[in-house]
């Protein structure tokens, strides 16, 4: 089951944060077709956001063909965005976690690590293509600032 996190200071609309978190869970295989999303009431209780915001997010996911409402039963995932190589238990993810741990051990902050990843994506993108292939959504949570890391200052 997905647990939503809302960052009221991110500058990203709350409903889009929910949409992006569901998409991320679908990409990582945390949510799969047939899984039930939390009820709007449960999300409201956990996050203290307006119920209409949750419903707006769920309608957007429905519009994109990712979920379907079943009256009296809930909202269910209809398709996955996961690819085996992007799953939560994939070797690529394990490699990335190990690399991230090494970067942090070397003293790099979150902003530095994200900048390195962005640069690597740009370096490996085919000529004329966006580094994200035009598929990556805006992050639900921007990188938090780290007072000990001057590079992460807004």
PDB file of C-alpha atoms in Angstrom:
ATOM      1  CA  UNK A   1       0.000   0.000   0.000  1.00  0.00           C
ATOM      2  CA  UNK A   2       1.256   3.444  -0.863  1.00  0.00           C
ATOM      3  CA  UNK A   3       1.652   6.077   1.852  1.00  0.00           C
ATOM      4  CA  UNK A   4       1.463   9.583   0.475  1.00  0.00           C
ATOM      5  CA  UNK A   5       3.805  12.350   1.618  1.00  0.00           C
ATOM      6  CA  UNK A   6       2.830  15.961   0.952  1.00  0.00           C
ATOM      7  CA  UNK A   7       5.349  18.793   0.925  1.00  0.00           C
ATOM      8  CA  UNK A   8       3.400  22.022   1.296  1.00  0.00           C
ATOM      9  CA  UNK A   9       6.504  24.101   0.567  1.00  0.00           C
ATOM     10  CA  UNK A  10       7.557  22.392  -2.663  1.00  0.00           C
ATOM     11  CA  UNK A  11       5.744  24.701  -5.054  1.00  0.00           C
ATOM     12  CA  UNK A  12       4.212  21.616  -6.724  1.00  0.00           C
ATOM     13  CA  UNK A  13       0.423  21.381  -6.597  1.00  0.00           C
ATOM     14  CA  UNK A  14      -0.662  18.890  -3.947  1.00  0.00           C
ATOM     15  CA  UNK A  15      -2.717  16.808  -6.361  1.00  0.00           C
ATOM     16  CA  UNK A  16       0.302  16.537  -8.689  1.00  0.00           C
ATOM     17  CA  UNK A  17       2.436  15.357  -5.779  1.00  0.00           C
ATOM     18  CA  UNK A  18      -0.064  12.526  -5.253  1.00  0.00           C
ATOM     19  CA  UNK A  19      -0.163  11.724  -8.988  1.00  0.00           C
ATOM     20  CA  UNK A  20       3.636  11.666  -9.187  1.00  0.00           C
ATOM     21  CA  UNK A  21       3.919   9.430  -6.123  1.00  0.00           C
ATOM     22  CA  UNK A  22       1.476   6.916  -7.618  1.00  0.00           C
ATOM     23  CA  UNK A  23       3.401   6.958 -10.908  1.00  0.00           C
ATOM     24  CA  UNK A  24       6.675   6.416  -9.052  1.00  0.00           C
ATOM     25  CA  UNK A  25       5.149   3.475  -7.165  1.00  0.00           C
ATOM     26  CA  UNK A  26       3.946   2.066 -10.497  1.00  0.00           C
ATOM     27  CA  UNK A  27       7.416   2.444 -12.036  1.00  0.00           C
ATOM     28  CA  UNK A  28       9.079   0.702  -9.102  1.00  0.00           C
ATOM     29  CA  UNK A  29       6.548  -2.109  -9.005  1.00  0.00           C
ATOM     30  CA  UNK A  30       5.333  -1.093  -5.546  1.00  0.00           C
ATOM     31  CA  UNK A  31       1.844  -0.814  -7.047  1.00  0.00           C
ATOM     32  CA  UNK A  32       0.661  -3.333  -9.615  1.00  0.00           C
ATOM     33  CA  UNK A  33      -2.517  -3.856 -11.631  1.00  0.00           C
ATOM     34  CA  UNK A  34      -5.337  -4.894  -9.334  1.00  0.00           C
ATOM     35  CA  UNK A  35      -3.943  -3.078  -6.290  1.00  0.00           C
ATOM     36  CA  UNK A  36      -6.341  -0.759  -4.497  1.00  0.00           C
ATOM     37  CA  UNK A  37      -5.325   2.828  -3.803  1.00  0.00           C
ATOM     38  CA  UNK A  38      -6.043   4.206  -0.342  1.00  0.00           C
ATOM     39  CA  UNK A  39      -9.501   5.705   0.024  1.00  0.00           C
ATOM     40  CA  UNK A  40      -9.762   9.470  -0.194  1.00  0.00           C
ATOM     41  CA  UNK A  41     -10.748   9.441   3.470  1.00  0.00           C
ATOM     42  CA  UNK A  42      -7.599   7.516   4.441  1.00  0.00           C
ATOM     43  CA  UNK A  43      -5.397   9.922   2.463  1.00  0.00           C
ATOM     44  CA  UNK A  44      -7.104  12.920   4.076  1.00  0.00           C
ATOM     45  CA  UNK A  45      -6.593  11.445   7.546  1.00  0.00           C
ATOM     46  CA  UNK A  46      -2.916  10.722   6.849  1.00  0.00           C
ATOM     47  CA  UNK A  47      -2.051  14.006   5.141  1.00  0.00           C
ATOM     48  CA  UNK A  48      -4.641  16.564   6.313  1.00  0.00           C
ATOM     49  CA  UNK A  49      -5.368  17.680   2.747  1.00  0.00           C
ATOM     50  CA  UNK A  50      -8.744  18.487   1.229  1.00  0.00           C
ATOM     51  CA  UNK A  51     -10.707  15.437   0.025  1.00  0.00           C
ATOM     52  CA  UNK A  52     -11.329  17.178  -3.308  1.00  0.00           C
ATOM     53  CA  UNK A  53      -7.562  17.315  -3.840  1.00  0.00           C
ATOM     54  CA  UNK A  54      -7.315  13.544  -3.470  1.00  0.00           C
ATOM     55  CA  UNK A  55     -10.253  13.044  -5.814  1.00  0.00           C
ATOM     56  CA  UNK A  56      -8.655  15.396  -8.358  1.00  0.00           C
ATOM     57  CA  UNK A  57      -5.450  13.343  -8.259  1.00  0.00           C
ATOM     58  CA  UNK A  58      -7.380  10.093  -8.675  1.00  0.00           C
ATOM     59  CA  UNK A  59      -9.357  11.584 -11.604  1.00  0.00           C
ATOM     60  CA  UNK A  60      -6.085  12.592 -13.266  1.00  0.00           C
ATOM     61  CA  UNK A  61      -4.726   9.071 -12.828  1.00  0.00           C
ATOM     62  CA  UNK A  62      -7.978   7.726 -14.273  1.00  0.00           C
ATOM     63  CA  UNK A  63      -7.720  10.124 -17.236  1.00  0.00           C
ATOM     64  CA  UNK A  64      -4.227   8.771 -17.886  1.00  0.00           C
ATOM     65  CA  UNK A  65      -5.581   5.219 -17.845  1.00  0.00           C
ATOM     66  CA  UNK A  66      -3.617   4.158 -14.771  1.00  0.00           C
ATOM     67  CA  UNK A  67      -6.513   3.560 -12.382  1.00  0.00           C
ATOM     68  CA  UNK A  68     -10.242   2.951 -12.469  1.00  0.00           C
ATOM     69  CA  UNK A  69     -12.852   3.715  -9.849  1.00  0.00           C
ATOM     70  CA  UNK A  70     -15.153   0.870  -8.866  1.00  0.00           C
ATOM     71  CA  UNK A  71     -18.210   2.309  -7.133  1.00  0.00           C
ATOM     72  CA  UNK A  72     -18.510   1.086  -3.581  1.00  0.00           C
ATOM     73  CA  UNK A  73     -15.178  -0.760  -3.784  1.00  0.00           C
ATOM     74  CA  UNK A  74     -12.475   1.858  -4.313  1.00  0.00           C
ATOM     75  CA  UNK A  75      -9.956   2.944  -6.923  1.00  0.00           C
ATOM     76  CA  UNK A  76      -7.827   0.225  -8.478  1.00  0.00           C
ATOM     77  CA  UNK A  77      -4.625   0.206 -10.526  1.00  0.00           C
ATOM     78  CA  UNK A  78      -5.298  -0.874 -14.112  1.00  0.00           C
ATOM     79  CA  UNK A  79      -1.812  -0.884 -15.575  1.00  0.00           C
ATOM     80  CA  UNK A  80       1.801  -0.797 -14.550  1.00  0.00           C
ATOM     81  CA  UNK A  81       4.570   1.559 -15.542  1.00  0.00           C
ATOM     82  CA  UNK A  82       7.265  -0.735 -14.224  1.00  0.00           C
ATOM     83  CA  UNK A  83       9.977  -2.223 -16.313  1.00  0.00           C
ATOM     84  CA  UNK A  84      11.924  -5.132 -14.836  1.00  0.00           C
ATOM     85  CA  UNK A  85      15.156  -3.150 -14.869  1.00  0.00           C
ATOM     86  CA  UNK A  86      13.526  -0.330 -12.853  1.00  0.00           C
ATOM     87  CA  UNK A  87      11.876  -2.499 -10.202  1.00  0.00           C
ATOM     88  CA  UNK A  88      12.587  -1.903  -6.531  1.00  0.00           C
ATOM     89  CA  UNK A  89      14.545  -5.179  -6.334  1.00  0.00           C
ATOM     90  CA  UNK A  90      16.463  -4.834  -9.613  1.00  0.00           C
ATOM     91  CA  UNK A  91      20.255  -5.069  -9.815  1.00  0.00           C
ATOM     92  CA  UNK A  92      20.347  -1.565 -11.316  1.00  0.00           C
ATOM     93  CA  UNK A  93      18.614  -0.145  -8.256  1.00  0.00           C
ATOM     94  CA  UNK A  94      21.017  -2.017  -5.970  1.00  0.00           C
ATOM     95  CA  UNK A  95      23.945  -0.557  -7.939  1.00  0.00           C
ATOM     96  CA  UNK A  96      22.471   2.919  -7.671  1.00  0.00           C
ATOM     97  CA  UNK A  97      21.948   2.559  -3.915  1.00  0.00           C
ATOM     98  CA  UNK A  98      25.559   1.428  -3.494  1.00  0.00           C
ATOM     99  CA  UNK A  99      26.808   4.321  -5.648  1.00  0.00           C
ATOM    100  CA  UNK A 100      24.691   6.813  -3.683  1.00  0.00           C
ATOM    101  CA  UNK A 101      26.083   5.479  -0.400  1.00  0.00           C
ATOM    102  CA  UNK A 102      29.645   5.909  -1.738  1.00  0.00           C
ATOM    103  CA  UNK A 103      28.858   9.466  -2.856  1.00  0.00           C
ATOM    104  CA  UNK A 104      27.462  10.325   0.577  1.00  0.00           C
ATOM    105  CA  UNK A 105      30.461   8.709   2.286  1.00  0.00           C
ATOM    106  CA  UNK A 106      32.676  10.910   0.108  1.00  0.00           C
ATOM    107  CA  UNK A 107      30.924  13.946   1.574  1.00  0.00           C
ATOM    108  CA  UNK A 108      28.549  14.800  -1.253  1.00  0.00           C
ATOM    109  CA  UNK A 109      25.176  16.245  -0.297  1.00  0.00           C
ATOM    110  CA  UNK A 110      21.843  15.510  -1.935  1.00  0.00           C
ATOM    111  CA  UNK A 111      22.089  18.464  -4.335  1.00  0.00           C
ATOM    112  CA  UNK A 112      25.576  17.374  -5.467  1.00  0.00           C
ATOM    113  CA  UNK A 113      24.426  13.794  -6.033  1.00  0.00           C
ATOM    114  CA  UNK A 114      21.377  14.928  -7.996  1.00  0.00           C
ATOM    115  CA  UNK A 115      23.569  17.243 -10.081  1.00  0.00           C
ATOM    116  CA  UNK A 116      25.910  14.344 -10.886  1.00  0.00           C
ATOM    117  CA  UNK A 117      23.005  12.132 -11.932  1.00  0.00           C
ATOM    118  CA  UNK A 118      21.553  14.902 -14.120  1.00  0.00           C
ATOM    119  CA  UNK A 119      24.961  15.479 -15.720  1.00  0.00           C
ATOM    120  CA  UNK A 120      25.395  11.759 -16.373  1.00  0.00           C
ATOM    121  CA  UNK A 121      21.947  11.592 -17.962  1.00  0.00           C
ATOM    122  CA  UNK A 122      22.793  14.568 -20.154  1.00  0.00           C
ATOM    123  CA  UNK A 123      26.124  12.995 -21.147  1.00  0.00           C
ATOM    124  CA  UNK A 124      24.489   9.719 -22.162  1.00  0.00           C
ATOM    125  CA  UNK A 125      21.428  11.137 -23.958  1.00  0.00           C
ATOM    126  CA  UNK A 126      21.369  10.640 -27.716  1.00  0.00           C
ATOM    127  CA  UNK A 127      22.181  13.841 -29.638  1.00  0.00           C
ATOM    128  CA  UNK A 128      19.136  16.092 -29.870  1.00  0.00           C
ATOM    129  CA  UNK A 129      17.169  14.149 -27.250  1.00  0.00           C
ATOM    130  CA  UNK A 130      16.135  15.328 -23.825  1.00  0.00           C
ATOM    131  CA  UNK A 131      18.106  13.574 -21.093  1.00  0.00           C
ATOM    132  CA  UNK A 132      14.880  12.247 -19.589  1.00  0.00           C
ATOM    133  CA  UNK A 133      13.472  11.115 -22.917  1.00  0.00           C
ATOM    134  CA  UNK A 134      10.568  13.453 -22.285  1.00  0.00           C
ATOM    135  CA  UNK A 135       9.086  10.896 -19.880  1.00  0.00           C
ATOM    136  CA  UNK A 136      10.167  11.966 -16.409  1.00  0.00           C
ATOM    137  CA  UNK A 137       7.574  13.936 -14.430  1.00  0.00           C
ATOM    138  CA  UNK A 138       8.467  16.881 -12.309  1.00  0.00           C
ATOM    139  CA  UNK A 139       9.628  15.618  -8.935  1.00  0.00           C
ATOM    140  CA  UNK A 140       6.936  15.440  -6.266  1.00  0.00           C
ATOM    141  CA  UNK A 141       9.473  16.681  -3.754  1.00  0.00           C
ATOM    142  CA  UNK A 142      12.271  19.046  -4.735  1.00  0.00           C
ATOM    143  CA  UNK A 143      15.626  18.390  -3.151  1.00  0.00           C
ATOM    144  CA  UNK A 144      15.536  19.674   0.406  1.00  0.00           C
ATOM    145  CA  UNK A 145      18.110  22.192   1.408  1.00  0.00           C
ATOM    146  CA  UNK A 146      20.919  20.961   3.606  1.00  0.00           C
ATOM    147  CA  UNK A 147      22.413  23.695   5.823  1.00  0.00           C
ATOM    148  CA  UNK A 148      25.753  21.870   5.798  1.00  0.00           C
ATOM    149  CA  UNK A 149      25.753  21.732   1.991  1.00  0.00           C
ATOM    150  CA  UNK A 150      26.123  25.183   0.360  1.00  0.00           C
ATOM    151  CA  UNK A 151      25.324  23.659  -3.040  1.00  0.00           C
ATOM    152  CA  UNK A 152      21.812  22.766  -1.878  1.00  0.00           C
ATOM    153  CA  UNK A 153      20.831  26.318  -0.964  1.00  0.00           C
ATOM    154  CA  UNK A 154      17.793  27.590  -2.898  1.00  0.00           C
TER     155      UNK A 154
END
